[in-house]
Amino acid sequence: MKETLVVIRSLIRAAERLSGIQFQSIFLMSDEPGAFAPEVTNYLSSTLASRPKVFYSDFVQEMFSNNTEYKERGHESLGVMQHNFMDQELAANIAFAAKHGSYLVGYGRSGVSQLIAQLLGSKYRMGPSHVSLFEDDLVLLQHLPETQDWYWLLEQQGKGDLNEVALKNETSKSNNTM
C-alpha cells in the first residue's frame, strides 16, 4: 500500500502543477478496506502543500474491514446481493467523482478510472487524457518532473515493480536528508 501511495502522491503533485490548482480535497475510491485507514488518508493529505481534506464513502470500510474472506479472496467471496450493493455504491461514487471532480489520479487499467476520466473529459470538453494521470502509465511517469528522479531506477533495473522502486527511492531520499 505504501508503495502505491508514493506514486499517487507524486501524481497528485504533478496534477496540481499541471492544472495550476492546489487541490482542497481528494475523493478516495478503493475496494480495499485498508485504503481508508487514518494513516493512509493522513499520508495523502499531510504530504501535499495545501493539506487537502481526504474524504470517501465508508461503504467498503464498514462492509469488509472485518471480513477475512473478502480480504483474502476479494470480489470472488461476495454473493449476488453483496455484489449488487457493491455495484450500487460504485455507481454512486463514479457519479459523485464525475460531478464534483476536476482531475483524476488513478490506475489506468481500471475500467472505473477510465470511465471517470471519460466523464470528466466530457464535462470539461477535453480528451480524458487532459484530466487524468495514471500510476501505471510508464511513458508519462518517465516525463514528469515529480517522477523522473526515480523512474530511471526502474528502467535501469530492467524489471521490478514501479511502486516498489518509487518507495525505495523515497526511503533513500529521506535517509540522505536526515
Tab-separated table of N, CA and C in Angstrom:
chain	number	residue	atom	x	y	z
A	1	MET	N	0.828	-1.188	0.000
A	1	MET	CA	0.000	0.000	0.000
A	1	MET	C	0.878	1.260	0.000
A	2	LYS	N	1.910	1.283	0.827
A	2	LYS	CA	2.788	2.463	0.921
A	2	LYS	C	3.403	2.797	-0.439
A	3	GLU	N	3.785	1.750	-1.189
A	3	GLU	CA	4.398	1.987	-2.496
A	3	GLU	C	3.436	2.710	-3.422
A	4	THR	N	2.203	2.250	-3.445
A	4	THR	CA	1.199	2.871	-4.300
A	4	THR	C	0.958	4.319	-3.876
A	5	LEU	N	0.954	4.570	-2.574
A	5	LEU	CA	0.725	5.931	-2.082
A	5	LEU	C	1.833	6.889	-2.510
A	6	VAL	N	3.064	6.401	-2.562
A	6	VAL	CA	4.173	7.254	-3.016
A	6	VAL	C	3.930	7.705	-4.454
A	7	VAL	N	3.522	6.773	-5.308
A	7	VAL	CA	3.257	7.101	-6.708
A	7	VAL	C	2.054	8.033	-6.814
A	8	ILE	N	0.980	7.712	-6.100
A	8	ILE	CA	-0.234	8.539	-6.144
A	8	ILE	C	0.076	9.962	-5.678
A	9	ARG	N	0.809	10.074	-4.578
A	9	ARG	CA	1.156	11.405	-4.067
A	9	ARG	C	1.966	12.183	-5.101
A	10	SER	N	2.918	11.533	-5.745
A	10	SER	CA	3.717	12.197	-6.783
A	10	SER	C	2.833	12.661	-7.932
A	11	LEU	N	1.866	11.841	-8.299
A	11	LEU	CA	0.957	12.208	-9.394
A	11	LEU	C	0.005	13.332	-8.991
A	12	ILE	N	-0.406	13.371	-7.733
A	12	ILE	CA	-1.248	14.478	-7.284
A	12	ILE	C	-0.452	15.777	-7.361
A	13	ARG	N	0.812	15.720	-6.947
A	13	ARG	CA	1.666	16.908	-7.061
A	13	ARG	C	1.793	17.342	-8.530
A	14	ALA	N	1.953	16.370	-9.422
A	14	ALA	CA	2.047	16.690	-10.848
A	14	ALA	C	0.739	17.296	-11.344
A	15	ALA	N	-0.395	16.735	-10.923
A	15	ALA	CA	-1.702	17.260	-11.335
A	15	ALA	C	-1.879	18.698	-10.857
A	16	GLU	N	-1.446	18.977	-9.634
A	16	GLU	CA	-1.538	20.348	-9.128
A	16	GLU	C	-0.673	21.298	-9.958
A	17	ARG	N	0.541	20.854	-10.266
A	17	ARG	CA	1.434	21.701	-11.060
A	17	ARG	C	0.872	21.928	-12.461
A	18	LEU	N	0.417	20.865	-13.107
A	18	LEU	CA	-0.070	20.968	-14.482
A	18	LEU	C	-1.368	21.769	-14.586
A	19	SER	N	-2.229	21.627	-13.591
A	19	SER	CA	-3.511	22.333	-13.633
A	19	SER	C	-3.424	23.746	-13.066
A	20	GLY	N	-2.365	24.018	-12.294
A	20	GLY	CA	-2.249	25.321	-11.652
A	20	GLY	C	-3.179	25.471	-10.460
A	21	ILE	N	-3.705	24.360	-9.972
A	21	ILE	CA	-4.669	24.374	-8.866
A	21	ILE	C	-4.080	23.598	-7.692
A	22	GLN	N	-4.164	24.160	-6.495
A	22	GLN	CA	-3.834	23.379	-5.309
A	22	GLN	C	-5.147	22.770	-4.828
A	23	PHE	N	-5.196	21.460	-4.834
A	23	PHE	CA	-6.438	20.771	-4.500
A	23	PHE	C	-6.807	20.975	-3.041
A	24	GLN	N	-8.070	21.263	-2.820
A	24	GLN	CA	-8.580	21.453	-1.468
A	24	GLN	C	-9.135	20.161	-0.890
A	25	SER	N	-9.418	19.197	-1.777
A	25	SER	CA	-9.953	17.919	-1.302
A	25	SER	C	-9.572	16.810	-2.266
A	26	ILE	N	-9.576	15.615	-1.727
A	26	ILE	CA	-9.306	14.402	-2.511
A	26	ILE	C	-10.423	13.422	-2.193
A	27	PHE	N	-11.063	12.899	-3.222
A	27	PHE	CA	-12.072	11.862	-3.033
A	27	PHE	C	-11.403	10.530	-3.325
A	28	LEU	N	-11.269	9.712	-2.313
A	28	LEU	CA	-10.557	8.441	-2.398
A	28	LEU	C	-11.539	7.313	-2.669
A	29	MET	N	-11.238	6.514	-3.699
A	29	MET	CA	-12.058	5.348	-4.028
A	29	MET	C	-11.164	4.124	-4.051
A	30	SER	N	-11.642	3.043	-3.442
A	30	SER	CA	-10.909	1.788	-3.453
A	30	SER	C	-11.851	0.665	-3.044
A	31	ASP	N	-11.506	-0.551	-3.471
A	31	ASP	CA	-12.271	-1.700	-2.993
A	31	ASP	C	-11.484	-2.449	-1.911
A	32	GLU	N	-10.425	-1.831	-1.409
A	32	GLU	CA	-9.633	-2.393	-0.319
A	32	GLU	C	-9.952	-1.635	0.964
A	33	PRO	N	-10.471	-2.314	1.984
A	33	PRO	CA	-10.822	-1.620	3.233
A	33	PRO	C	-9.645	-0.861	3.855
A	34	GLY	N	-8.431	-1.359	3.727
A	34	GLY	CA	-7.264	-0.708	4.315
A	34	GLY	C	-6.922	0.630	3.690
A	35	ALA	N	-7.466	0.916	2.518
A	35	ALA	CA	-7.171	2.176	1.826
A	35	ALA	C	-7.729	3.388	2.562
A	36	PHE	N	-8.644	3.147	3.500
A	36	PHE	CA	-9.295	4.257	4.190
A	36	PHE	C	-8.789	4.431	5.623
A	37	ALA	N	-7.734	3.720	5.962
A	37	ALA	CA	-7.163	3.823	7.304
A	37	ALA	C	-6.633	5.239	7.527
A	38	PRO	N	-6.682	5.717	8.761
A	38	PRO	CA	-6.200	7.081	9.040
A	38	PRO	C	-4.762	7.323	8.575
A	39	GLU	N	-3.890	6.336	8.696
A	39	GLU	CA	-2.507	6.556	8.257
A	39	GLU	C	-2.422	6.786	6.748
A	40	VAL	N	-3.326	6.203	5.995
A	40	VAL	CA	-3.352	6.399	4.542
A	40	VAL	C	-3.872	7.796	4.212
A	41	THR	N	-5.020	8.143	4.765
A	41	THR	CA	-5.602	9.453	4.456
A	41	THR	C	-4.717	10.580	4.987
A	42	ASN	N	-4.119	10.385	6.160
A	42	ASN	CA	-3.200	11.401	6.692
A	42	ASN	C	-1.969	11.553	5.811
A	43	TYR	N	-1.429	10.430	5.313
A	43	TYR	CA	-0.256	10.480	4.434
A	43	TYR	C	-0.566	11.286	3.181
A	44	LEU	N	-1.701	10.997	2.559
A	44	LEU	CA	-2.055	11.716	1.337
A	44	LEU	C	-2.229	13.207	1.597
A	45	SER	N	-2.870	13.542	2.677
A	45	SER	CA	-3.135	14.952	2.968
A	45	SER	C	-1.896	15.690	3.456
A	46	SER	N	-1.167	15.103	4.378
A	46	SER	CA	-0.072	15.828	5.015
A	46	SER	C	1.149	16.009	4.128
A	47	THR	N	1.258	15.249	3.069
A	47	THR	CA	2.432	15.358	2.211
A	47	THR	C	2.243	16.362	1.078
A	48	LEU	N	1.093	16.985	1.006
A	48	LEU	CA	0.828	17.978	-0.029
A	48	LEU	C	0.754	19.365	0.598
A	49	ALA	N	1.209	20.347	-0.134
A	49	ALA	CA	1.328	21.718	0.395
A	49	ALA	C	-0.003	22.274	0.895
A	50	SER	N	-1.083	22.015	0.177
A	50	SER	CA	-2.374	22.601	0.550
A	50	SER	C	-3.102	21.797	1.627
A	51	ARG	N	-2.551	20.667	2.016
A	51	ARG	CA	-3.157	19.788	3.019
A	51	ARG	C	-4.649	19.550	2.730
A	52	PRO	N	-4.935	18.981	1.564
A	52	PRO	CA	-6.340	18.794	1.195
A	52	PRO	C	-7.062	17.813	2.123
A	53	LYS	N	-8.347	18.004	2.256
A	53	LYS	CA	-9.188	17.088	3.031
A	53	LYS	C	-9.408	15.850	2.186
A	54	VAL	N	-9.177	14.684	2.780
A	54	VAL	CA	-9.417	13.416	2.094
A	54	VAL	C	-10.760	12.883	2.579
A	55	PHE	N	-11.653	12.640	1.646
A	55	PHE	CA	-12.933	12.061	2.040
A	55	PHE	C	-13.272	10.907	1.121
A	56	TYR	N	-14.226	10.089	1.555
A	56	TYR	CA	-14.556	8.855	0.856
A	56	TYR	C	-15.883	8.332	1.373
A	57	SER	N	-16.451	7.434	0.627
A	57	SER	CA	-17.622	6.707	1.100
A	57	SER	C	-17.109	5.593	2.002
A	58	ASP	N	-17.713	5.434	3.157
A	58	ASP	CA	-17.228	4.424	4.094
A	58	ASP	C	-17.839	3.035	3.861
A	59	PHE	N	-18.519	2.848	2.739
A	59	PHE	CA	-19.180	1.568	2.452
A	59	PHE	C	-18.208	0.386	2.505
A	60	VAL	N	-17.123	0.445	1.769
A	60	VAL	CA	-16.171	-0.677	1.708
A	60	VAL	C	-15.552	-0.923	3.075
A	61	GLN	N	-15.173	0.139	3.742
A	61	GLN	CA	-14.555	0.005	5.058
A	61	GLN	C	-15.522	-0.645	6.056
A	62	GLU	N	-16.748	-0.171	6.080
A	62	GLU	CA	-17.723	-0.720	7.026
A	62	GLU	C	-18.137	-2.143	6.678
A	63	MET	N	-18.288	-2.431	5.399
A	63	MET	CA	-18.756	-3.761	4.984
A	63	MET	C	-17.670	-4.838	5.072
A	64	PHE	N	-16.413	-4.468	4.813
A	64	PHE	CA	-15.414	-5.510	4.612
A	64	PHE	C	-14.170	-5.435	5.492
A	65	SER	N	-14.054	-4.437	6.358
A	65	SER	CA	-12.816	-4.331	7.142
A	65	SER	C	-12.621	-5.504	8.093
A	66	ASN	N	-13.685	-6.148	8.524
A	66	ASN	CA	-13.564	-7.309	9.416
A	66	ASN	C	-13.870	-8.620	8.710
A	67	ASN	N	-13.919	-8.590	7.393
A	67	ASN	CA	-14.267	-9.780	6.615
A	67	ASN	C	-12.982	-10.432	6.082
A	68	THR	N	-12.526	-11.451	6.775
A	68	THR	CA	-11.274	-12.129	6.415
A	68	THR	C	-11.353	-12.744	5.023
A	69	GLU	N	-12.486	-13.336	4.705
A	69	GLU	CA	-12.633	-13.968	3.394
A	69	GLU	C	-12.525	-12.937	2.271
A	70	TYR	N	-13.128	-11.759	2.449
A	70	TYR	CA	-13.035	-10.705	1.439
A	70	TYR	C	-11.595	-10.232	1.287
A	71	LYS	N	-10.903	-10.086	2.405
A	71	LYS	CA	-9.505	-9.640	2.354
A	71	LYS	C	-8.627	-10.639	1.621
A	72	GLU	N	-8.949	-11.934	1.730
A	72	GLU	CA	-8.147	-12.971	1.072
A	72	GLU	C	-8.551	-13.203	-0.377
A	73	ARG	N	-9.859	-13.222	-0.656
A	73	ARG	CA	-10.334	-13.594	-1.989
A	73	ARG	C	-10.952	-12.441	-2.769
A	74	GLY	N	-11.112	-11.300	-2.131
A	74	GLY	CA	-11.678	-10.149	-2.824
A	74	GLY	C	-13.106	-10.378	-3.286
A	75	HIS	N	-13.408	-9.893	-4.462
A	75	HIS	CA	-14.775	-9.932	-5.000
A	75	HIS	C	-15.296	-11.354	-5.188
A	76	GLU	N	-14.406	-12.305	-5.348
A	76	GLU	CA	-14.839	-13.705	-5.503
A	76	GLU	C	-15.626	-14.190	-4.295
A	77	SER	N	-15.394	-13.611	-3.151
A	77	SER	CA	-16.058	-14.056	-1.922
A	77	SER	C	-17.470	-13.490	-1.770
A	78	LEU	N	-17.854	-12.572	-2.634
A	78	LEU	CA	-19.145	-11.909	-2.492
A	78	LEU	C	-20.272	-12.709	-3.123
A	79	GLY	N	-21.405	-12.697	-2.449
A	79	GLY	CA	-22.611	-13.286	-3.011
A	79	GLY	C	-23.292	-12.295	-3.938
A	80	VAL	N	-24.369	-12.723	-4.552
A	80	VAL	CA	-25.081	-11.887	-5.523
A	80	VAL	C	-25.563	-10.586	-4.876
A	81	MET	N	-26.156	-10.684	-3.702
A	81	MET	CA	-26.682	-9.487	-3.054
A	81	MET	C	-25.551	-8.522	-2.682
A	82	GLN	N	-24.438	-9.042	-2.176
A	82	GLN	CA	-23.305	-8.179	-1.833
A	82	GLN	C	-22.730	-7.516	-3.086
A	83	HIS	N	-22.662	-8.280	-4.195
A	83	HIS	CA	-22.198	-7.696	-5.466
A	83	HIS	C	-23.119	-6.561	-5.899
A	84	ASN	N	-24.415	-6.766	-5.747
A	84	ASN	CA	-25.371	-5.718	-6.129
A	84	ASN	C	-25.165	-4.464	-5.293
A	85	PHE	N	-24.993	-4.628	-3.979
A	85	PHE	CA	-24.730	-3.478	-3.107
A	85	PHE	C	-23.433	-2.782	-3.521
A	86	MET	N	-22.403	-3.579	-3.794
A	86	MET	CA	-21.108	-3.020	-4.195
A	86	MET	C	-21.248	-2.254	-5.509
A	87	ASP	N	-21.985	-2.805	-6.464
A	87	ASP	CA	-22.185	-2.136	-7.756
A	87	ASP	C	-22.951	-0.820	-7.598
A	88	GLN	N	-23.974	-0.822	-6.734
A	88	GLN	CA	-24.736	0.408	-6.497
A	88	GLN	C	-23.843	1.479	-5.867
A	89	GLU	N	-23.029	1.084	-4.907
A	89	GLU	CA	-22.108	2.024	-4.261
A	89	GLU	C	-21.095	2.558	-5.267
A	90	LEU	N	-20.577	1.675	-6.099
A	90	LEU	CA	-19.610	2.081	-7.112
A	90	LEU	C	-20.220	3.077	-8.088
A	91	ALA	N	-21.441	2.815	-8.532
A	91	ALA	CA	-22.117	3.743	-9.451
A	91	ALA	C	-22.299	5.111	-8.797
A	92	ALA	N	-22.671	5.124	-7.520
A	92	ALA	CA	-22.837	6.396	-6.799
A	92	ALA	C	-21.498	7.123	-6.691
A	93	ASN	N	-20.421	6.392	-6.401
A	93	ASN	CA	-19.095	7.010	-6.290
A	93	ASN	C	-18.624	7.570	-7.626
A	94	ILE	N	-18.869	6.848	-8.696
A	94	ILE	CA	-18.493	7.320	-10.031
A	94	ILE	C	-19.246	8.608	-10.365
A	95	ALA	N	-20.557	8.611	-10.100
A	95	ALA	CA	-21.365	9.801	-10.378
A	95	ALA	C	-20.881	10.993	-9.547
A	96	PHE	N	-20.570	10.747	-8.281
A	96	PHE	CA	-20.080	11.817	-7.411
A	96	PHE	C	-18.742	12.364	-7.916
A	97	ALA	N	-17.814	11.461	-8.225
A	97	ALA	CA	-16.484	11.878	-8.703
A	97	ALA	C	-16.592	12.662	-10.003
A	98	ALA	N	-17.455	12.226	-10.904
A	98	ALA	CA	-17.607	12.913	-12.184
A	98	ALA	C	-18.267	14.283	-12.010
A	99	LYS	N	-19.215	14.372	-11.105
A	99	LYS	CA	-19.927	15.637	-10.901
A	99	LYS	C	-19.061	16.665	-10.171
A	100	HIS	N	-18.337	16.234	-9.141
A	100	HIS	CA	-17.614	17.175	-8.281
A	100	HIS	C	-16.120	17.220	-8.545
A	101	GLY	N	-15.598	16.273	-9.311
A	101	GLY	CA	-14.166	16.198	-9.532
A	101	GLY	C	-13.674	17.162	-10.592
A	102	SER	N	-12.382	17.429	-10.523
A	102	SER	CA	-11.759	18.248	-11.563
A	102	SER	C	-10.601	17.513	-12.218
A	103	TYR	N	-10.090	16.494	-11.551
A	103	TYR	CA	-8.932	15.766	-12.062
A	103	TYR	C	-8.941	14.357	-11.498
A	104	LEU	N	-8.400	13.415	-12.245
A	104	LEU	CA	-8.346	12.024	-11.789
A	104	LEU	C	-6.900	11.564	-11.718
A	105	VAL	N	-6.525	11.016	-10.587
A	105	VAL	CA	-5.274	10.287	-10.456
A	105	VAL	C	-5.702	8.870	-10.132
A	106	GLY	N	-5.336	7.931	-10.992
A	106	GLY	CA	-5.832	6.581	-10.789
A	106	GLY	C	-4.982	5.527	-11.444
A	107	TYR	N	-5.597	4.385	-11.586
A	107	TYR	CA	-4.964	3.212	-12.164
A	107	TYR	C	-5.550	3.031	-13.556
A	108	GLY	N	-4.732	3.173	-14.590
A	108	GLY	CA	-5.201	3.212	-15.969
A	108	GLY	C	-5.844	1.940	-16.475
A	109	ARG	N	-5.470	0.809	-15.902
A	109	ARG	CA	-6.078	-0.442	-16.343
A	109	ARG	C	-7.424	-0.690	-15.684
A	110	SER	N	-7.834	0.228	-14.821
A	110	SER	CA	-9.119	0.111	-14.148
A	110	SER	C	-10.210	0.704	-15.035
A	111	GLY	N	-11.227	-0.077	-15.285
A	111	GLY	CA	-12.362	0.426	-16.054
A	111	GLY	C	-13.041	1.587	-15.349
A	112	VAL	N	-13.044	1.560	-14.019
A	112	VAL	CA	-13.651	2.638	-13.244
A	112	VAL	C	-12.883	3.937	-13.484
A	113	SER	N	-11.553	3.882	-13.410
A	113	SER	CA	-10.742	5.076	-13.656
A	113	SER	C	-10.943	5.586	-15.077
A	114	GLN	N	-10.990	4.679	-16.030
A	114	GLN	CA	-11.200	5.083	-17.425
A	114	GLN	C	-12.554	5.762	-17.603
A	115	LEU	N	-13.587	5.214	-16.971
A	115	LEU	CA	-14.920	5.808	-17.079
A	115	LEU	C	-14.955	7.198	-16.462
A	116	ILE	N	-14.384	7.356	-15.275
A	116	ILE	CA	-14.367	8.675	-14.631
A	116	ILE	C	-13.586	9.667	-15.491
A	117	ALA	N	-12.468	9.243	-16.047
A	117	ALA	CA	-11.695	10.130	-16.926
A	117	ALA	C	-12.535	10.553	-18.134
A	118	GLN	N	-13.275	9.628	-18.718
A	118	GLN	CA	-14.153	9.959	-19.846
A	118	GLN	C	-15.227	10.966	-19.426
A	119	LEU	N	-15.826	10.735	-18.265
A	119	LEU	CA	-16.888	11.630	-17.788
A	119	LEU	C	-16.337	13.022	-17.467
A	120	LEU	N	-15.174	13.085	-16.830
A	120	LEU	CA	-14.562	14.391	-16.557
A	120	LEU	C	-14.183	15.089	-17.856
A	121	GLY	N	-13.637	14.331	-18.788
A	121	GLY	CA	-13.286	14.904	-20.082
A	121	GLY	C	-14.491	15.496	-20.779
A	122	SER	N	-15.608	14.783	-20.751
A	122	SER	CA	-16.812	15.312	-21.412
A	122	SER	C	-17.346	16.527	-20.666
A	123	LYS	N	-17.229	16.540	-19.347
A	123	LYS	CA	-17.691	17.694	-18.556
A	123	LYS	C	-16.923	18.959	-18.928
A	124	TYR	N	-15.619	18.810	-19.138
A	124	TYR	CA	-14.779	19.957	-19.451
A	124	TYR	C	-14.517	20.111	-20.950
A	125	ARG	N	-15.150	19.254	-21.753
A	125	ARG	CA	-14.987	19.272	-23.210
A	125	ARG	C	-13.530	19.138	-23.627
A	126	MET	N	-12.894	18.126	-23.020
A	126	MET	CA	-11.497	17.810	-23.301
A	126	MET	C	-11.370	16.302	-23.447
A	127	GLY	N	-10.254	15.895	-23.997
A	127	GLY	CA	-9.973	14.475	-24.030
A	127	GLY	C	-9.711	13.977	-22.624
A	128	PRO	N	-10.033	12.733	-22.325
A	128	PRO	CA	-9.839	12.214	-20.974
A	128	PRO	C	-8.383	12.255	-20.505
A	129	SER	N	-7.451	12.225	-21.425
A	129	SER	CA	-6.044	12.270	-21.023
A	129	SER	C	-5.631	13.655	-20.519
A	130	HIS	N	-6.445	14.675	-20.775
A	130	HIS	CA	-6.150	16.020	-20.286
A	130	HIS	C	-6.574	16.222	-18.832
A	131	VAL	N	-7.375	15.329	-18.321
A	131	VAL	CA	-7.876	15.467	-16.945
A	131	VAL	C	-7.532	14.261	-16.084
A	132	SER	N	-6.517	13.494	-16.499
A	132	SER	CA	-6.183	12.292	-15.731
A	132	SER	C	-4.690	11.983	-15.803
A	133	LEU	N	-4.205	11.398	-14.737
A	133	LEU	CA	-2.847	10.857	-14.667
A	133	LEU	C	-2.969	9.453	-14.083
A	134	PHE	N	-2.259	8.506	-14.692
A	134	PHE	CA	-2.380	7.118	-14.259
A	134	PHE	C	-1.064	6.576	-13.739
A	135	GLU	N	-1.132	5.903	-12.594
A	135	GLU	CA	0.072	5.380	-11.954
A	135	GLU	C	0.737	4.262	-12.740
A	136	ASP	N	0.054	3.675	-13.692
A	136	ASP	CA	0.644	2.596	-14.481
A	136	ASP	C	1.018	3.042	-15.902
A	137	ASP	N	1.071	4.343	-16.136
A	137	ASP	CA	1.467	4.888	-17.437
A	137	ASP	C	2.963	5.189	-17.402
A	138	LEU	N	3.772	4.228	-17.796
A	138	LEU	CA	5.221	4.352	-17.682
A	138	LEU	C	5.795	5.467	-18.557
A	139	VAL	N	5.189	5.716	-19.705
A	139	VAL	CA	5.671	6.797	-20.574
A	139	VAL	C	5.458	8.145	-19.880
A	140	LEU	N	4.295	8.333	-19.303
A	140	LEU	CA	4.000	9.565	-18.575
A	140	LEU	C	4.966	9.737	-17.401
A	141	LEU	N	5.135	8.694	-16.614
A	141	LEU	CA	5.990	8.767	-15.428
A	141	LEU	C	7.426	9.125	-15.789
A	142	GLN	N	7.857	8.696	-16.947
A	142	GLN	CA	9.214	8.973	-17.406
A	142	GLN	C	9.423	10.465	-17.655
A	143	HIS	N	8.359	11.185	-17.972
A	143	HIS	CA	8.495	12.587	-18.374
A	143	HIS	C	8.036	13.609	-17.335
A	144	LEU	N	7.456	13.179	-16.251
A	144	LEU	CA	7.017	14.124	-15.225
A	144	LEU	C	8.168	14.432	-14.270
A	145	PRO	N	8.414	15.700	-13.975
A	145	PRO	CA	9.477	16.038	-13.014
A	145	PRO	C	9.254	15.377	-11.648
A	146	GLU	N	7.985	15.194	-11.259
A	146	GLU	CA	7.671	14.615	-9.957
A	146	GLU	C	8.046	13.141	-9.872
A	147	THR	N	8.213	12.483	-11.020
A	147	THR	CA	8.520	11.047	-11.007
A	147	THR	C	9.831	10.714	-11.710
A	148	GLN	N	10.397	11.658	-12.421
A	148	GLN	CA	11.637	11.412	-13.172
A	148	GLN	C	12.781	10.940	-12.297
A	149	ASP	N	12.874	11.477	-11.088
A	149	ASP	CA	14.030	11.160	-10.250
A	149	ASP	C	14.078	9.710	-9.801
A	150	TRP	N	12.973	8.985	-9.887
A	150	TRP	CA	13.031	7.567	-9.545
A	150	TRP	C	12.623	6.648	-10.693
A	151	TYR	N	12.023	7.188	-11.752
A	151	TYR	CA	11.620	6.341	-12.875
A	151	TYR	C	12.820	5.630	-13.494
A	152	TRP	N	13.943	6.327	-13.617
A	152	TRP	CA	15.122	5.749	-14.259
A	152	TRP	C	15.610	4.504	-13.520
A	153	LEU	N	15.337	4.418	-12.217
A	153	LEU	CA	15.739	3.228	-11.466
A	153	LEU	C	15.052	1.971	-12.009
A	154	LEU	N	13.793	2.120	-12.339
A	154	LEU	CA	13.041	1.004	-12.898
A	154	LEU	C	13.616	0.594	-14.244
A	155	GLU	N	13.898	1.587	-15.069
A	155	GLU	CA	14.463	1.320	-16.386
A	155	GLU	C	15.849	0.666	-16.257
A	156	GLN	N	16.647	1.155	-15.315
A	156	GLN	CA	17.987	0.622	-15.105
A	156	GLN	C	17.938	-0.831	-14.643
A	157	GLN	N	16.995	-1.134	-13.765
A	157	GLN	CA	16.859	-2.500	-13.272
A	157	GLN	C	16.333	-3.427	-14.358
A	158	GLY	N	15.574	-2.850	-15.288
A	158	GLY	CA	15.009	-3.648	-16.363
A	158	GLY	C	13.888	-4.560	-15.910
A	159	LYS	N	13.548	-4.491	-14.671
A	159	LYS	CA	12.453	-5.303	-14.147
A	159	LYS	C	12.011	-4.683	-12.837
A	160	GLY	N	11.068	-5.298	-12.223
A	160	GLY	CA	10.649	-4.824	-10.915
A	160	GLY	C	9.344	-4.065	-10.972
A	161	ASP	N	8.820	-3.860	-9.814
A	161	ASP	CA	7.548	-3.193	-9.665
A	161	ASP	C	7.771	-1.692	-9.515
A	162	LEU	N	7.068	-0.911	-10.298
A	162	LEU	CA	7.218	0.540	-10.298
A	162	LEU	C	6.983	1.118	-8.908
A	163	ASN	N	5.943	0.672	-8.240
A	163	ASN	CA	5.633	1.203	-6.915
A	163	ASN	C	6.746	0.890	-5.924
A	164	GLU	N	7.310	-0.288	-6.009
A	164	GLU	CA	8.406	-0.689	-5.121
A	164	GLU	C	9.626	0.205	-5.346
A	165	VAL	N	9.938	0.484	-6.597
A	165	VAL	CA	11.072	1.347	-6.939
A	165	VAL	C	10.841	2.754	-6.390
A	166	ALA	N	9.622	3.273	-6.536
A	166	ALA	CA	9.312	4.615	-6.037
A	166	ALA	C	9.506	4.690	-4.528
A	167	LEU	N	9.053	3.665	-3.813
A	167	LEU	CA	9.202	3.652	-2.367
A	167	LEU	C	10.669	3.584	-1.959
A	168	LYS	N	11.452	2.737	-2.626
A	168	LYS	CA	12.883	2.631	-2.314
A	168	LYS	C	13.569	3.970	-2.512
A	169	ASN	N	13.220	4.676	-3.585
A	169	ASN	CA	13.831	5.974	-3.851
A	169	ASN	C	13.432	6.990	-2.785
A	170	GLU	N	12.150	7.000	-2.396
A	170	GLU	CA	11.710	7.938	-1.374
A	170	GLU	C	12.409	7.645	-0.053
A	171	THR	N	12.571	6.379	0.285
A	171	THR	CA	13.242	5.988	1.520
A	171	THR	C	14.700	6.433	1.507
A	172	SER	N	15.379	6.233	0.377
A	172	SER	CA	16.784	6.630	0.301
A	172	SER	C	16.917	8.153	0.352
A	173	LYS	N	15.969	8.889	-0.244
A	173	LYS	CA	15.993	10.351	-0.171
A	173	LYS	C	15.813	10.802	1.272
A	174	SER	N	14.877	10.172	1.991
A	174	SER	CA	14.631	10.530	3.382
A	174	SER	C	15.871	10.270	4.238
A	175	ASN	N	16.526	9.157	3.994
A	175	ASN	CA	17.735	8.815	4.750
A	175	ASN	C	18.863	9.789	4.460
A	176	ASN	N	18.943	10.272	3.223
A	176	ASN	CA	20.008	11.204	2.852
A	176	ASN	C	19.792	12.606	3.381
A	177	THR	N	18.541	12.969	3.670
A	177	THR	CA	18.271	14.332	4.129
A	177	THR	C	18.291	14.433	5.652
A	178	MET	N	18.380	13.329	6.324
A	178	MET	CA	18.367	13.368	7.798
A	178	MET	C	19.740	13.609	8.345
